[in-house]
Each structure stands twice: as structure tokens, then as C-alpha cells.
Short mmCIF file of C-alpha atoms in Angstrom, two decimals:
data_model
loop_
_atom_site.label_atom_id
_atom_site.label_comp_id
_atom_site.label_asym_id
_atom_site.label_seq_id
_atom_site.Cartn_x
_atom_site.Cartn_y
_atom_site.Cartn_z
CA ASP A 1 -139.06 50.67 121.33
CA ALA A 2 -135.95 52.09 122.93
CA MET A 3 -135.52 55.76 122.12
CA VAL A 4 -132.07 56.32 123.61
CA ILE A 5 -129.66 53.50 122.86
CA GLN A 6 -126.24 53.13 124.39
CA ASN A 7 -123.48 50.85 123.21
CA PRO A 8 -121.84 48.85 124.47
CA ARG A 9 -123.85 47.96 127.53
CA TYR A 10 -120.72 46.58 129.16
CA GLN A 11 -117.17 47.65 128.42
CA VAL A 12 -114.02 46.25 129.96
CA THR A 13 -110.78 48.08 129.34
CA GLN A 14 -107.27 48.13 130.72
CA PHE A 15 -105.81 50.95 132.72
CA GLY A 16 -104.81 53.69 130.29
CA LYS A 17 -106.40 52.12 127.21
CA PRO A 18 -108.77 54.54 125.46
CA VAL A 19 -112.42 53.71 125.28
CA THR A 20 -115.39 55.17 123.39
CA LEU A 21 -119.00 54.86 124.43
CA SER A 22 -121.79 55.71 122.04
CA CYS A 23 -125.29 57.01 122.35
CA SER A 24 -127.95 57.29 119.68
CA GLN A 25 -131.44 58.72 119.86
CA THR A 26 -134.54 58.52 117.71
CA LEU A 27 -136.30 61.42 119.42
CA ASN A 28 -134.67 64.20 117.39
CA HIS A 29 -133.96 66.01 120.65
CA ASN A 30 -131.74 69.07 120.69
CA VAL A 31 -129.96 68.33 123.93
CA MET A 32 -127.82 65.32 124.79
CA TYR A 33 -126.20 64.72 128.16
CA TRP A 34 -123.53 62.42 129.54
CA TYR A 35 -123.72 61.49 133.20
CA GLN A 36 -121.35 59.38 135.29
CA GLN A 37 -122.94 57.26 137.99
CA LYS A 38 -120.76 55.44 140.47
CA SER A 39 -122.07 52.72 142.73
CA SER A 40 -124.70 53.95 145.20
CA GLN A 41 -124.25 57.56 144.06
CA ALA A 42 -126.38 60.00 142.15
CA PRO A 43 -125.66 60.62 138.47
CA LYS A 44 -123.09 63.36 137.99
CA LEU A 45 -123.18 65.48 134.86
CA LEU A 46 -120.00 65.42 132.80
CA PHE A 47 -121.09 67.63 129.88
CA HIS A 48 -123.93 68.26 127.49
CA TYR A 49 -124.63 69.43 123.97
CA TYR A 50 -127.28 71.95 123.11
CA ASP A 51 -127.44 71.26 119.39
CA LYS A 52 -123.77 71.65 118.42
CA ASP A 53 -122.86 73.81 121.38
CA PHE A 54 -120.72 71.91 123.84
CA ASN A 55 -121.05 72.65 127.56
CA ASN A 56 -118.45 71.19 129.87
CA GLU A 57 -118.94 70.99 133.62
CA ALA A 58 -116.19 72.78 135.50
CA ASP A 59 -115.10 69.70 137.41
CA THR A 60 -115.11 67.26 134.50
CA PRO A 61 -111.55 65.95 134.05
CA ASP A 62 -109.76 66.60 130.76
CA ASN A 63 -109.55 62.84 130.38
CA PHE A 64 -113.18 62.91 129.28
CA GLN A 65 -114.07 64.21 125.83
CA SER A 66 -117.22 64.16 123.76
CA ARG A 67 -118.26 64.37 120.14
CA ARG A 68 -121.62 64.97 118.54
CA PRO A 69 -121.31 64.48 114.78
CA ASN A 70 -125.04 64.88 114.17
CA THR A 71 -128.34 65.22 116.02
CA SER A 72 -128.74 61.49 116.53
CA PHE A 73 -125.36 60.47 117.85
CA CYS A 74 -123.12 61.46 120.72
CA PHE A 75 -119.89 59.83 121.87
CA LEU A 76 -118.01 59.80 125.13
CA ASP A 77 -114.26 59.29 124.81
CA ILE A 78 -112.15 58.43 127.83
CA ARG A 79 -108.59 58.99 126.73
CA SER A 80 -106.73 57.22 129.53
CA PRO A 81 -109.11 55.41 131.85
CA GLY A 82 -108.07 55.07 135.45
CA LEU A 83 -109.45 52.78 138.10
CA GLY A 84 -111.52 55.67 139.40
CA ASP A 85 -113.33 55.96 136.09
CA ALA A 86 -115.08 52.64 136.54
CA ALA A 87 -118.74 53.55 136.61
CA MET A 88 -122.03 53.46 134.78
CA TYR A 89 -122.19 56.10 132.07
CA LEU A 90 -125.64 57.39 131.26
CA CYS A 91 -126.70 59.20 128.15
CA ALA A 92 -129.86 61.30 128.20
CA THR A 93 -131.72 63.52 125.77
CA GLN A 94 -134.06 66.42 126.12
CA GLY A 95 -136.29 68.27 123.69
CA ILE A 96 -136.54 72.00 124.24
CA ALA A 97 -139.95 72.37 122.68
CA GLY A 98 -142.86 72.53 125.08
CA VAL A 99 -142.83 73.21 128.78
CA THR A 100 -141.29 70.06 130.11
CA GLY A 101 -137.67 69.61 131.03
CA GLU A 102 -137.96 65.84 131.10
CA LEU A 103 -134.83 63.87 130.28
CA PHE A 104 -134.96 60.50 128.53
CA PHE A 105 -132.23 58.12 129.62
CA GLY A 106 -130.53 55.21 127.97
CA GLU A 107 -129.85 51.99 129.85
CA GLY A 108 -126.28 52.97 130.45
CA SER A 109 -122.84 51.61 129.63
CA ARG A 110 -121.02 49.97 132.50
CA LEU A 111 -117.28 50.51 132.33
CA THR A 112 -114.84 48.24 134.12
CA VAL A 113 -111.18 49.22 134.28
CA LEU A 114 -108.67 46.47 134.98
CA ALA B 1 -125.61 77.13 142.19
CA GLN B 2 -128.57 74.84 142.58
CA ARG B 3 -128.50 71.97 145.04
CA VAL B 4 -130.86 69.08 145.82
CA THR B 5 -130.80 67.26 149.14
CA GLN B 6 -132.41 63.94 149.98
CA PRO B 7 -131.70 63.32 153.65
CA GLU B 8 -132.69 59.65 153.71
CA LYS B 9 -130.42 57.11 152.02
CA LEU B 10 -132.76 54.23 152.77
CA LEU B 11 -136.43 53.94 153.61
CA SER B 12 -137.77 50.55 154.61
CA VAL B 13 -141.53 50.17 154.98
CA PHE B 14 -144.06 47.38 155.07
CA LYS B 15 -146.50 46.81 152.25
CA GLY B 16 -149.58 48.93 152.72
CA ALA B 17 -147.83 51.49 154.92
CA PRO B 18 -147.43 55.12 153.87
CA VAL B 19 -144.12 56.24 152.50
CA GLU B 20 -142.70 59.75 152.23
CA LEU B 21 -139.40 60.62 150.57
CA LYS B 22 -138.02 63.99 151.51
CA CYS B 23 -136.45 66.40 149.07
CA ASN B 24 -135.21 69.92 149.67
CA TYR B 25 -133.65 72.21 147.12
CA SER B 26 -131.78 75.45 146.98
CA TYR B 27 -132.16 77.73 144.01
CA SER B 28 -132.99 81.40 143.93
CA GLY B 29 -135.22 81.25 140.86
CA SER B 30 -138.24 79.15 139.92
CA PRO B 31 -136.93 75.74 138.96
CA GLU B 32 -138.72 72.76 137.56
CA LEU B 33 -138.72 69.81 139.98
CA PHE B 34 -138.89 66.12 139.15
CA TRP B 35 -138.85 62.73 140.74
CA TYR B 36 -137.01 60.06 138.78
CA VAL B 37 -137.10 56.37 139.61
CA GLN B 38 -134.70 53.55 138.84
CA TYR B 39 -136.08 50.05 139.26
CA SER B 40 -133.66 47.16 139.51
CA ARG B 41 -131.87 46.59 136.19
CA GLN B 42 -133.92 49.27 134.41
CA ARG B 43 -133.12 52.70 133.05
CA LEU B 44 -133.63 55.86 135.00
CA GLN B 45 -137.08 57.19 134.15
CA LEU B 46 -139.33 60.05 135.03
CA LEU B 47 -141.90 59.37 137.73
CA LEU B 48 -143.53 62.75 137.98
CA ARG B 49 -142.92 66.48 137.62
CA HIS B 50 -144.26 69.31 139.71
CA ILE B 51 -145.83 71.27 136.86
CA SER B 52 -148.14 68.38 135.99
CA ARG B 53 -149.67 68.11 139.45
CA GLU B 54 -150.49 64.52 138.66
CA SER B 55 -150.51 61.25 140.55
CA ILE B 56 -148.41 58.51 139.02
CA LYS B 57 -148.54 54.95 140.37
CA GLY B 58 -150.22 56.39 143.46
CA PHE B 59 -147.37 58.84 144.12
CA THR B 60 -147.87 62.57 144.53
CA ALA B 61 -145.46 65.38 145.21
CA ASP B 62 -146.23 68.94 146.19
CA LEU B 63 -143.88 71.80 145.61
CA ASN B 64 -143.61 74.00 148.69
CA LYS B 65 -141.75 77.11 147.67
CA GLY B 66 -141.73 78.50 151.18
CA GLU B 67 -139.94 75.46 152.53
CA THR B 68 -138.15 74.77 149.22
CA SER B 69 -139.30 71.19 149.40
CA PHE B 70 -140.72 68.66 146.97
CA HIS B 71 -141.49 65.59 149.06
CA LEU B 72 -142.80 62.43 147.39
CA LYS B 73 -145.64 60.56 149.05
CA LYS B 74 -147.67 57.43 148.62
CA PRO B 75 -150.37 56.44 151.12
CA PHE B 76 -150.08 52.67 150.61
CA ALA B 77 -146.72 51.33 149.47
CA GLN B 78 -146.56 48.25 147.25
CA GLU B 79 -143.70 45.77 146.83
CA GLU B 80 -143.22 46.91 143.24
CA ASP B 81 -142.39 50.39 144.55
CA SER B 82 -139.04 49.09 145.75
CA ALA B 83 -136.52 51.13 143.78
CA MET B 84 -134.06 54.00 143.88
CA TYR B 85 -135.72 57.42 143.80
CA TYR B 86 -133.99 60.63 142.81
CA CYS B 87 -135.30 64.12 143.27
CA ALA B 88 -134.02 66.44 140.56
CA LEU B 89 -134.07 70.08 139.59
CA ILE B 90 -133.66 71.88 136.30
CA LYS B 91 -133.46 75.64 135.86
CA ALA B 92 -134.85 75.62 132.33
CA ALA B 93 -134.97 73.39 129.28
CA GLY B 94 -131.49 72.90 127.87
CA ASN B 95 -129.88 73.26 131.25
CA LYS B 96 -128.48 70.49 133.35
CA LEU B 97 -130.61 68.30 135.57
CA THR B 98 -129.19 68.31 139.09
CA PHE B 99 -129.90 65.18 141.09
CA GLY B 100 -130.19 64.64 144.80
CA GLY B 101 -128.24 61.81 146.36
CA GLY B 102 -131.09 59.35 146.01
CA THR B 103 -133.24 57.36 148.42
CA ARG B 104 -133.53 53.62 148.23
CA VAL B 105 -137.02 52.42 149.06
CA LEU B 106 -137.51 48.87 150.22
CA VAL B 107 -141.09 47.68 150.61
CA LYS B 108 -141.30 44.54 152.68
CA PRO B 109 -144.16 42.05 152.35
#
């Protein structure tokens, strides 16, 4: 059973039209991450939540926002998508208990901007 | 800041041949190192981690702190090993996972 679920799997939006991507987890993990992965590139961290504490990467554009209303859910909001924001967006979770730093990834949401 | 380098973008080998994916990192502390794999149309998933010292699907990786390397090896590649492989580093749980640029492995029959 999938433990990190992202919706929608595919999202098409118009230039400048806001979009929200969602991520839910059944692992009860403390940490949730949002990565952006462009074609043939490594995932790039946008931000992450450690419980309710929000941690933004220094080079993440203001156009990207996130919400975590509870442990299970995390949202990525793109306020005014540009053509350069077309990418796969990956959600991942991590439990801080134990010695491992393993991240569990969702299948991703592919965003197309027209 | 930590950095992970994978010098090879693409590795093409024949089935049954050995394969080695190089990974070098820069970090002044003692990080935790991973190899993640992404098969076609599947989610990114953990292959192995250095603290486990295990062999997964025939792959092993040894952390060499002197050379700051964490190369991934398999003595006999199989066609199902064709995938994208990412070396990754994390300082501690709750911190970000930093990925290398990735190496695409193509195993030819």
C-alpha cells in the first residue's frame, strides 16, 4: 500500500494561474519535504517541515508556498506558475526516530504550464 | 555546505559485466550516505545506506572517509538494473537530503 500519496499525479495549468499540489502520508512521520525535479536533473529541495516548523531553502522563489495543517497532509502552492516551473514535484517524508535518515517518496505530481 | 558529485551522467554496460557508479561528497562532519534508485515510471526509492553495510540486489557501497567517496558497485549487472541512480547525503535526521546529479545506468542484453 502506498504510504506517501500525491495528488494530482498530473496537473496542467495556464501561465499565472495558481495551482495546489497535495501530499498525504500514513507513516506518521515528523518531517515532510517538497522537492522539484526538472527533466534529467536531480531533485532540488524547495522546503521542508519538521513537525510544524517550516524551513525554507534560501533559493526557493517566493512564488512557492507550503502549508501543513496536520501531521498527515502537506500542500505546495504555486501562486503564479511560470513556464520555468514546469517540473515533477516530489513529496517525501522522514521519521526522526531511530538511526536512519531514509526518506520515503511519493510518485510525484507532474506540472505542465501552458 | 554539503555537496554530492556524481561525475558520470550515463553508464552503459553489457549484461553480466561489472558496474561501478562513482560518488564523491564534501561535508566537514560525519554524514549519512545513501543510494537512491528511480526505475522507469516508479517512485524514487532507497537502494542502500552506508550505515547498514548491506548488499541490496547485488549492489554494495563502501564509505571511504579518506577519499570522501561512496561508490556503488555490482559485479554482474542485470537488465533490470537499468535505472537512474542518485547518491545522497544527509547531515542528520530532520535535515535535508542533498542529491548528486544522478547517473543513468543502461544495461544492454
